[in-house]
Amino acid sequence: MTTPRLLIHPYTLPLARPITTAAGHFTTRQGVWVEVRDLEHGEFGLGEAATWPGFGSGRLGMESIAARFEAAAADWSVKGGVEGVKEALEGFQGGVEERFALETALLDAVARFEQRPLGALFGVQTPRRSVAVHVLVKDEDDAVEAVADGARHLKVKVGAALLELDDARLGRIRAAVGSAVALRLDANGAWDLETAPVAVERLARHGIEFIEQPVAADDIEALARVRRQTGVKIGADEAVVSTQALEQILELEAADVVVLKPMFVGGALVALEMAAKARACGVSVMLTHALESAVGRLAALHLASAMPEPLLACGLAGRPAGMPEGVAYPAVVEGRMVVPGASGLGVGQEVMAWS
Ligand SMILES: [Mg+2]
């Protein structure tokens, strides 16, 4: 019998770039790292929980999770593999971010014990060595720089300014990068049902791959209506809050693309199941991180390395919150992010010194 110990490390980390959204201006990222230990086998694993306005449960109570975990998973051991992780999390009660943290830590410990990269646990024969990613750009200068660095997919946030300004900005970006680069847009739910079809059709004239969340997350019927009215490819992001929400999106044919954030769906294993459901309905999948530290971001990258095709270019690029200058992080080469080949996540307890 193994006694795991779960340690909680709260953090406040500087974001590599400040972020302004409808919910406010952010210069730091707060959350917790969890560290799970299998004392018998001398192994540890790391996970991370971090909330974000508009996504997930929005609350963290990791201390009570830890107490329940000690009681519910007294039999957990790294020797149990992925099945053992599923058993340890059966009947889990808590927020999606906490579930993601605990699952990631357990999977990391198992992968370290098996001396495999975390992505190798997901049942794929050979995980990808690199994952196609997009680069977030705000104007033509950004876009030209990203393409010069090898980016093939650019993402542009829209909906925060007048439609005319977004339209002109997109026109400049398209003119600067040419037709071979994919442009994807994200409105983060900015428009109402009257404005959305007009805005989507106008911006789509610049040749776009798809547009995320033209209308608010809680109105899946409106999303479906925009898709039907415009014929433009629509992505669901904030709307994908659960398996039930995904099923409604699929049933109403509300999206061509679903964005899965392991942090906000409750972990990699749930995300894999959701992706399979989407694919079965002909809906494409992309994975993104939650602007968190290297722990959560690497968990998402490893999951992406194991996702069956087709997988769209993912939102995994960017420097993690709190990572000091000079510390190596998976590079993006020719638009693809290199997946760490080391055991587990590819990052260890040194992260704890970064907060
Ligand atoms: Mg989005």
Tab-separated table of C-alpha atoms and ligand atoms in Angstrom:
chain	number	residue	atom	x	y	z
A	1	MET	CA	0.000	0.000	0.000
A	2	THR	CA	1.339	3.392	-1.026
A	3	THR	CA	0.576	6.647	0.721
A	4	PRO	CA	0.620	9.498	-1.752
A	5	ARG	CA	1.113	12.951	-0.412
A	6	LEU	CA	-0.327	15.932	-2.181
A	7	LEU	CA	1.398	19.271	-1.672
A	8	ILE	CA	-0.100	22.609	-2.670
A	9	HIS	CA	2.046	25.536	-3.786
A	10	PRO	CA	0.108	28.775	-4.463
A	11	TYR	CA	1.809	31.147	-6.898
A	12	THR	CA	1.580	34.621	-8.388
A	13	LEU	CA	3.588	34.858	-11.593
A	14	PRO	CA	4.286	37.706	-14.007
A	15	LEU	CA	2.789	37.178	-17.466
A	16	ALA	CA	5.349	37.333	-20.267
A	17	ARG	CA	3.054	39.939	-21.900
A	18	PRO	CA	0.276	41.852	-20.094
A	19	ILE	CA	-3.186	40.889	-21.362
A	20	THR	CA	-6.285	43.061	-21.672
A	21	THR	CA	-9.672	41.411	-22.076
A	22	ALA	CA	-13.264	42.454	-21.473
A	23	ALA	CA	-12.714	41.216	-17.891
A	24	GLY	CA	-9.819	43.579	-17.170
A	25	HIS	CA	-6.084	44.166	-17.528
A	26	PHE	CA	-3.807	41.390	-16.315
A	27	THR	CA	-0.081	41.535	-15.613
A	28	THR	CA	0.143	38.458	-13.387
A	29	ARG	CA	-1.247	34.961	-13.295
A	30	GLN	CA	-2.364	33.374	-10.035
A	31	GLY	CA	-2.961	29.729	-9.336
A	32	VAL	CA	-1.568	26.694	-7.563
A	33	TRP	CA	0.883	23.996	-8.425
A	34	VAL	CA	0.155	20.612	-6.954
A	35	GLU	CA	2.837	18.076	-6.281
A	36	VAL	CA	1.856	14.448	-5.815
A	37	ARG	CA	4.294	11.980	-4.314
A	38	ASP	CA	4.411	8.203	-4.486
A	39	LEU	CA	6.695	7.617	-1.516
A	40	GLU	CA	7.011	3.883	-2.056
A	41	HIS	CA	8.427	4.301	-5.549
A	42	GLY	CA	10.228	7.575	-4.866
A	43	GLU	CA	8.384	9.372	-7.637
A	44	PHE	CA	6.666	12.737	-7.912
A	45	GLY	CA	4.443	14.528	-10.405
A	46	LEU	CA	3.364	18.126	-10.968
A	47	GLY	CA	0.061	19.660	-11.931
A	48	GLU	CA	-1.395	23.140	-12.081
A	49	ALA	CA	-4.734	24.857	-11.521
A	50	ALA	CA	-5.379	28.459	-12.612
A	51	THR	CA	-8.746	30.095	-13.170
A	52	TRP	CA	-9.483	32.728	-15.830
A	53	PRO	CA	-12.523	35.027	-16.099
A	54	GLY	CA	-15.074	33.668	-18.562
A	55	PHE	CA	-13.704	30.128	-18.476
A	56	GLY	CA	-13.973	27.113	-16.208
A	57	SER	CA	-15.313	27.053	-12.664
A	58	GLY	CA	-13.649	30.298	-11.571
A	59	ARG	CA	-12.878	28.976	-8.101
A	60	LEU	CA	-10.077	27.059	-6.413
A	61	GLY	CA	-10.291	25.143	-3.136
A	62	MET	CA	-7.313	22.912	-3.520
A	63	GLU	CA	-6.839	22.271	0.213
A	64	SER	CA	-10.126	20.403	0.512
A	65	ILE	CA	-9.331	18.548	-2.707
A	66	ALA	CA	-6.048	17.435	-1.179
A	67	ALA	CA	-7.717	16.142	1.959
A	68	ARG	CA	-10.293	14.182	-0.030
A	69	PHE	CA	-7.632	12.846	-2.368
A	70	GLU	CA	-5.618	11.425	0.532
A	71	ALA	CA	-8.723	9.547	1.657
A	72	ALA	CA	-10.095	8.474	-1.731
A	73	ALA	CA	-6.869	7.456	-3.426
A	74	ALA	CA	-4.938	5.730	-0.672
A	75	ASP	CA	-4.270	2.841	-3.066
A	76	TRP	CA	-2.928	4.981	-5.891
A	77	SER	CA	0.553	4.094	-7.098
A	78	VAL	CA	2.589	5.047	-10.152
A	79	LYS	CA	2.516	1.337	-11.025
A	80	GLY	CA	-1.197	1.596	-11.828
A	81	GLY	CA	-0.549	3.504	-15.069
A	82	VAL	CA	-3.294	5.539	-16.724
A	83	GLU	CA	-6.010	3.170	-15.448
A	84	GLY	CA	-4.796	3.796	-11.920
A	85	VAL	CA	-5.063	7.541	-12.491
A	86	LYS	CA	-8.657	7.124	-13.717
A	87	GLU	CA	-9.508	5.041	-10.652
A	88	ALA	CA	-7.942	7.575	-8.298
A	89	LEU	CA	-10.058	10.332	-9.857
A	90	GLU	CA	-13.320	8.400	-9.950
A	91	GLY	CA	-16.084	10.386	-8.278
A	92	PHE	CA	-13.844	13.474	-8.122
A	93	GLN	CA	-15.684	16.436	-6.671
A	94	GLY	CA	-14.235	19.838	-7.392
A	95	GLY	CA	-13.704	22.365	-10.161
A	96	VAL	CA	-12.376	21.547	-13.626
A	97	GLU	CA	-9.125	23.406	-12.918
A	98	GLU	CA	-8.522	21.317	-9.792
A	99	ARG	CA	-9.294	18.115	-11.640
A	100	PHE	CA	-6.841	19.127	-14.371
A	101	ALA	CA	-4.169	19.822	-11.741
A	102	LEU	CA	-4.587	16.527	-9.952
A	103	GLU	CA	-4.831	14.455	-13.135
A	104	THR	CA	-1.766	16.145	-14.634
A	105	ALA	CA	0.259	15.506	-11.472
A	106	LEU	CA	-0.720	11.834	-11.396
A	107	LEU	CA	-0.020	11.354	-15.111
A	108	ASP	CA	3.311	13.175	-14.758
A	109	ALA	CA	4.317	10.845	-11.919
A	110	VAL	CA	3.319	7.755	-13.928
A	111	ALA	CA	5.181	8.977	-17.018
A	112	ARG	CA	8.303	9.768	-14.978
A	113	PHE	CA	8.146	6.309	-13.421
A	114	GLU	CA	7.757	4.680	-16.843
A	115	GLN	CA	10.504	6.963	-18.183
A	116	ARG	CA	8.343	8.156	-21.055
A	117	PRO	CA	7.159	11.598	-22.156
A	118	LEU	CA	3.694	12.305	-20.775
A	119	GLY	CA	2.183	12.202	-24.285
A	120	ALA	CA	3.181	8.539	-24.608
A	121	LEU	CA	0.606	7.593	-21.949
A	122	PHE	CA	-2.396	8.346	-24.150
A	123	GLY	CA	-2.425	5.158	-26.176
A	124	VAL	CA	-0.886	6.519	-29.355
A	125	GLN	CA	1.907	4.398	-30.811
A	126	THR	CA	4.227	7.287	-31.550
A	127	PRO	CA	3.336	10.752	-30.288
A	128	ARG	CA	4.167	13.643	-32.631
A	129	ARG	CA	7.589	15.147	-32.051
A	130	SER	CA	6.222	18.573	-32.823
A	131	VAL	CA	2.799	20.207	-32.952
A	132	ALA	CA	1.637	22.870	-35.424
A	133	VAL	CA	0.770	26.076	-33.564
A	134	HIS	CA	-0.610	29.494	-34.411
A	135	VAL	CA	0.878	32.831	-33.421
A	136	LEU	CA	-1.314	35.576	-31.955
A	137	VAL	CA	-0.755	38.858	-33.800
A	138	LYS	CA	-2.370	42.264	-33.484
A	139	ASP	CA	-1.203	44.092	-36.607
A	140	GLU	CA	0.686	43.720	-39.876
A	141	ASP	CA	4.098	44.312	-38.249
A	142	ASP	CA	3.502	41.446	-35.812
A	143	ALA	CA	2.223	39.301	-38.648
A	144	VAL	CA	5.223	39.892	-40.918
A	145	GLU	CA	7.592	39.085	-38.046
A	146	ALA	CA	5.732	35.863	-37.185
A	147	VAL	CA	5.707	34.690	-40.800
A	148	ALA	CA	9.425	35.500	-41.135
A	149	ASP	CA	9.922	33.220	-38.097
A	150	GLY	CA	8.118	30.407	-39.951
A	151	ALA	CA	4.514	30.794	-38.734
A	152	ARG	CA	1.892	29.343	-41.079
A	153	HIS	CA	-1.151	30.118	-38.918
A	154	LEU	CA	-1.896	33.516	-37.410
A	155	LYS	CA	-4.643	34.345	-34.951
A	156	VAL	CA	-6.168	37.814	-34.689
A	157	LYS	CA	-8.477	39.016	-31.914
A	158	VAL	CA	-11.423	41.018	-33.244
A	159	GLY	CA	-14.595	42.581	-31.875
A	160	ALA	CA	-13.032	44.961	-29.352
A	161	ALA	CA	-13.063	47.930	-31.762
A	162	LEU	CA	-15.398	49.249	-34.472
A	163	LEU	CA	-15.998	46.753	-37.258
A	164	GLU	CA	-14.524	49.191	-39.796
A	165	LEU	CA	-11.245	49.240	-37.866
A	166	ASP	CA	-11.082	45.439	-37.562
A	167	ASP	CA	-11.871	45.184	-41.258
A	168	ALA	CA	-9.101	47.608	-42.234
A	169	ARG	CA	-6.601	45.975	-39.872
A	170	LEU	CA	-7.330	42.518	-41.268
A	171	GLY	CA	-6.982	43.868	-44.791
A	172	ARG	CA	-3.504	45.179	-43.955
A	173	ILE	CA	-2.510	41.900	-42.322
A	174	ARG	CA	-3.722	39.854	-45.294
A	175	ALA	CA	-1.934	42.142	-47.739
A	176	ALA	CA	1.282	41.890	-45.712
A	177	VAL	CA	1.400	38.090	-45.375
A	178	GLY	CA	-0.121	36.993	-48.693
A	179	SER	CA	-2.643	34.257	-49.343
A	180	ALA	CA	-0.636	31.201	-48.235
A	181	VAL	CA	-0.839	32.008	-44.508
A	182	ALA	CA	-3.969	30.901	-42.611
A	183	LEU	CA	-5.745	33.622	-40.633
A	184	ARG	CA	-8.062	32.635	-37.819
A	185	LEU	CA	-10.116	35.147	-35.866
A	186	ASP	CA	-11.413	35.234	-32.301
A	187	ALA	CA	-14.224	37.582	-31.282
A	188	ASN	CA	-14.456	36.251	-27.700
A	189	GLY	CA	-18.256	36.591	-27.788
A	190	ALA	CA	-18.169	40.300	-28.673
A	191	TRP	CA	-21.241	40.565	-30.916
A	192	ASP	CA	-24.971	40.204	-30.426
A	193	LEU	CA	-27.068	38.128	-32.792
A	194	GLU	CA	-27.908	41.106	-35.044
A	195	THR	CA	-24.299	42.275	-35.426
A	196	ALA	CA	-22.551	38.913	-35.589
A	197	PRO	CA	-23.610	37.740	-39.098
A	198	VAL	CA	-22.757	41.141	-40.608
A	199	ALA	CA	-19.387	41.268	-38.871
A	200	VAL	CA	-18.507	37.654	-39.669
A	201	GLU	CA	-19.340	38.009	-43.370
A	202	ARG	CA	-17.441	41.255	-43.676
A	203	LEU	CA	-14.276	39.985	-41.965
A	204	ALA	CA	-14.437	36.642	-43.772
A	205	ARG	CA	-13.845	38.449	-47.083
A	206	HIS	CA	-10.169	38.567	-46.130
A	207	GLY	CA	-10.003	34.787	-46.370
A	208	ILE	CA	-10.184	33.218	-42.940
A	209	GLU	CA	-9.784	29.685	-41.667
A	210	PHE	CA	-12.549	30.146	-39.055
A	211	ILE	CA	-13.765	32.619	-36.443
A	212	GLU	CA	-14.069	31.725	-32.781
A	213	GLN	CA	-17.000	32.657	-30.649
A	214	PRO	CA	-18.705	35.467	-32.630
A	215	VAL	CA	-21.509	35.446	-30.049
A	216	ALA	CA	-21.660	34.909	-26.295
A	217	ALA	CA	-20.701	31.528	-24.869
A	218	ASP	CA	-24.040	30.782	-23.241
A	219	ASP	CA	-26.088	30.957	-26.448
A	220	ILE	CA	-25.286	27.894	-28.526
A	221	GLU	CA	-28.413	28.346	-30.661
A	222	ALA	CA	-27.176	31.808	-31.658
A	223	LEU	CA	-23.816	30.314	-32.613
A	224	ALA	CA	-25.623	27.777	-34.807
A	225	ARG	CA	-27.658	30.563	-36.395
A	226	VAL	CA	-24.586	32.632	-37.286
A	227	ARG	CA	-23.028	29.549	-38.833
A	228	ARG	CA	-26.149	28.788	-40.912
A	229	GLN	CA	-26.681	32.387	-42.000
A	230	THR	CA	-23.115	33.134	-43.040
A	231	GLY	CA	-21.711	29.822	-44.230
A	232	VAL	CA	-18.424	30.924	-42.612
A	233	LYS	CA	-16.546	28.362	-40.505
A	234	ILE	CA	-17.310	28.929	-36.846
A	235	GLY	CA	-15.283	27.924	-33.795
A	236	ALA	CA	-16.692	27.285	-30.325
A	237	ASP	CA	-14.323	28.100	-27.457
A	238	GLU	CA	-15.857	29.684	-24.356
A	239	ALA	CA	-19.025	27.687	-25.163
A	240	VAL	CA	-17.210	24.354	-24.684
A	241	VAL	CA	-17.583	24.275	-20.912
A	242	SER	CA	-18.402	20.583	-20.505
A	243	THR	CA	-19.138	17.357	-22.342
A	244	GLN	CA	-22.836	18.247	-22.196
A	245	ALA	CA	-22.190	21.642	-23.794
A	246	LEU	CA	-20.099	19.964	-26.483
A	247	GLU	CA	-22.914	17.524	-27.199
A	248	GLN	CA	-25.342	20.401	-27.619
A	249	ILE	CA	-22.917	22.167	-29.970
A	250	LEU	CA	-22.649	18.997	-32.061
A	251	GLU	CA	-26.386	18.344	-32.035
A	252	LEU	CA	-27.219	21.885	-33.166
A	253	GLU	CA	-24.337	21.846	-35.695
A	254	ALA	CA	-23.227	25.111	-34.115
A	255	ALA	CA	-19.503	24.875	-34.930
A	256	ASP	CA	-16.965	23.594	-37.448
A	257	VAL	CA	-14.158	23.758	-34.885
A	258	VAL	CA	-14.109	23.161	-31.142
A	259	VAL	CA	-11.382	24.616	-28.971
A	260	LEU	CA	-10.441	22.407	-26.043
A	261	LYS	CA	-8.480	23.756	-23.094
A	262	PRO	CA	-7.461	20.864	-20.833
A	263	MET	CA	-7.480	23.305	-17.885
A	264	PHE	CA	-11.149	24.147	-18.401
A	265	VAL	CA	-12.591	20.777	-19.360
A	266	GLY	CA	-11.081	18.940	-16.392
A	267	GLY	CA	-7.964	17.344	-17.815
A	268	ALA	CA	-6.348	15.602	-20.752
A	269	LEU	CA	-8.346	12.378	-20.465
A	270	VAL	CA	-11.691	14.207	-20.660
A	271	ALA	CA	-10.351	16.341	-23.526
A	272	LEU	CA	-9.426	13.173	-25.453
A	273	GLU	CA	-12.967	11.827	-25.065
A	274	MET	CA	-14.473	15.154	-26.102
A	275	ALA	CA	-12.205	15.332	-29.143
A	276	ALA	CA	-13.335	11.857	-30.214
A	277	LYS	CA	-16.987	12.926	-29.996
A	278	ALA	CA	-16.288	16.041	-32.071
A	279	ARG	CA	-14.353	14.128	-34.706
A	280	ALA	CA	-17.159	11.555	-34.992
A	281	CYS	CA	-19.415	14.458	-36.066
A	282	GLY	CA	-16.888	15.822	-38.549
A	283	VAL	CA	-15.944	18.735	-36.300
A	284	SER	CA	-12.258	19.723	-36.111
A	285	VAL	CA	-10.360	20.066	-32.849
A	286	MET	CA	-7.710	22.477	-31.654
A	287	LEU	CA	-6.073	22.575	-28.240
A	288	THR	CA	-4.995	25.644	-26.354
A	289	HIS	CA	-3.418	26.422	-23.002
A	290	ALA	CA	-4.867	28.753	-20.371
A	291	LEU	CA	-2.067	31.341	-20.226
A	292	GLU	CA	-0.658	29.477	-17.242
A	293	SER	CA	2.860	28.467	-16.199
A	294	ALA	CA	5.005	25.850	-17.904
A	295	VAL	CA	3.357	22.948	-16.009
A	296	GLY	CA	-0.137	23.323	-17.445
A	297	ARG	CA	1.099	24.438	-20.845
A	298	LEU	CA	3.357	21.418	-21.226
A	299	ALA	CA	0.489	19.118	-20.217
A	300	ALA	CA	-1.548	20.596	-23.097
A	301	LEU	CA	1.407	20.248	-25.489
A	302	HIS	CA	1.871	16.566	-24.595
A	303	LEU	CA	-1.840	15.975	-25.092
A	304	ALA	CA	-1.614	17.642	-28.512
A	305	SER	CA	1.286	15.334	-29.370
A	306	ALA	CA	-1.031	12.355	-28.854
A	307	MET	CA	-4.291	13.660	-30.393
A	308	PRO	CA	-5.442	11.698	-33.436
A	309	GLU	CA	-5.636	13.520	-36.772
A	310	PRO	CA	-7.102	15.803	-37.844
A	311	LEU	CA	-5.782	18.295	-35.328
A	312	LEU	CA	-5.762	21.964	-36.289
A	313	ALA	CA	-2.781	24.167	-35.474
A	314	CYS	CA	-3.032	24.703	-31.728
A	315	GLY	CA	-2.859	27.714	-29.435
A	316	LEU	CA	0.140	26.552	-27.444
A	317	ALA	CA	2.886	28.986	-28.416
A	318	GLY	CA	4.163	31.754	-26.159
A	319	ARG	CA	6.360	32.055	-23.126
A	320	PRO	CA	4.745	30.628	-19.939
A	321	ALA	CA	3.893	32.890	-17.024
A	322	GLY	CA	6.787	33.256	-14.588
A	323	MET	CA	9.431	31.516	-16.677
A	324	PRO	CA	12.735	33.332	-16.104
A	325	GLU	CA	14.718	34.696	-19.037
A	326	GLY	CA	17.324	32.231	-20.148
A	327	VAL	CA	15.429	29.092	-19.121
A	328	ALA	CA	14.837	26.867	-22.127
A	329	TYR	CA	11.255	26.242	-23.248
A	330	PRO	CA	10.091	24.238	-26.300
A	331	ALA	CA	10.916	26.241	-29.384
A	332	VAL	CA	8.601	26.915	-32.308
A	333	VAL	CA	10.426	25.937	-35.494
A	334	GLU	CA	8.773	26.571	-38.857
A	335	GLY	CA	5.394	26.954	-37.162
A	336	ARG	CA	5.725	23.762	-35.131
A	337	MET	CA	6.390	23.492	-31.413
A	338	VAL	CA	8.865	20.827	-30.350
A	339	VAL	CA	7.528	18.347	-27.756
A	340	PRO	CA	9.954	17.577	-24.893
A	341	GLY	CA	11.377	14.062	-25.122
A	342	ALA	CA	12.284	13.797	-21.404
A	343	SER	CA	10.270	11.727	-18.922
A	344	GLY	CA	6.964	13.184	-17.768
A	345	LEU	CA	6.048	16.780	-18.531
A	346	GLY	CA	9.591	17.870	-19.256
A	347	VAL	CA	9.688	20.334	-16.378
A	348	GLY	CA	10.380	19.613	-12.718
A	349	GLN	CA	10.342	21.039	-9.207
A	350	GLU	CA	12.518	23.976	-10.278
A	351	VAL	CA	9.286	25.747	-11.312
A	352	MET	CA	8.505	26.235	-7.632
A	353	ALA	CA	11.405	28.682	-7.394
A	354	TRP	CA	9.905	30.901	-10.117
A	355	SER	CA	7.026	32.352	-8.106
B	1	MG	MG	-10.828	31.821	-28.001
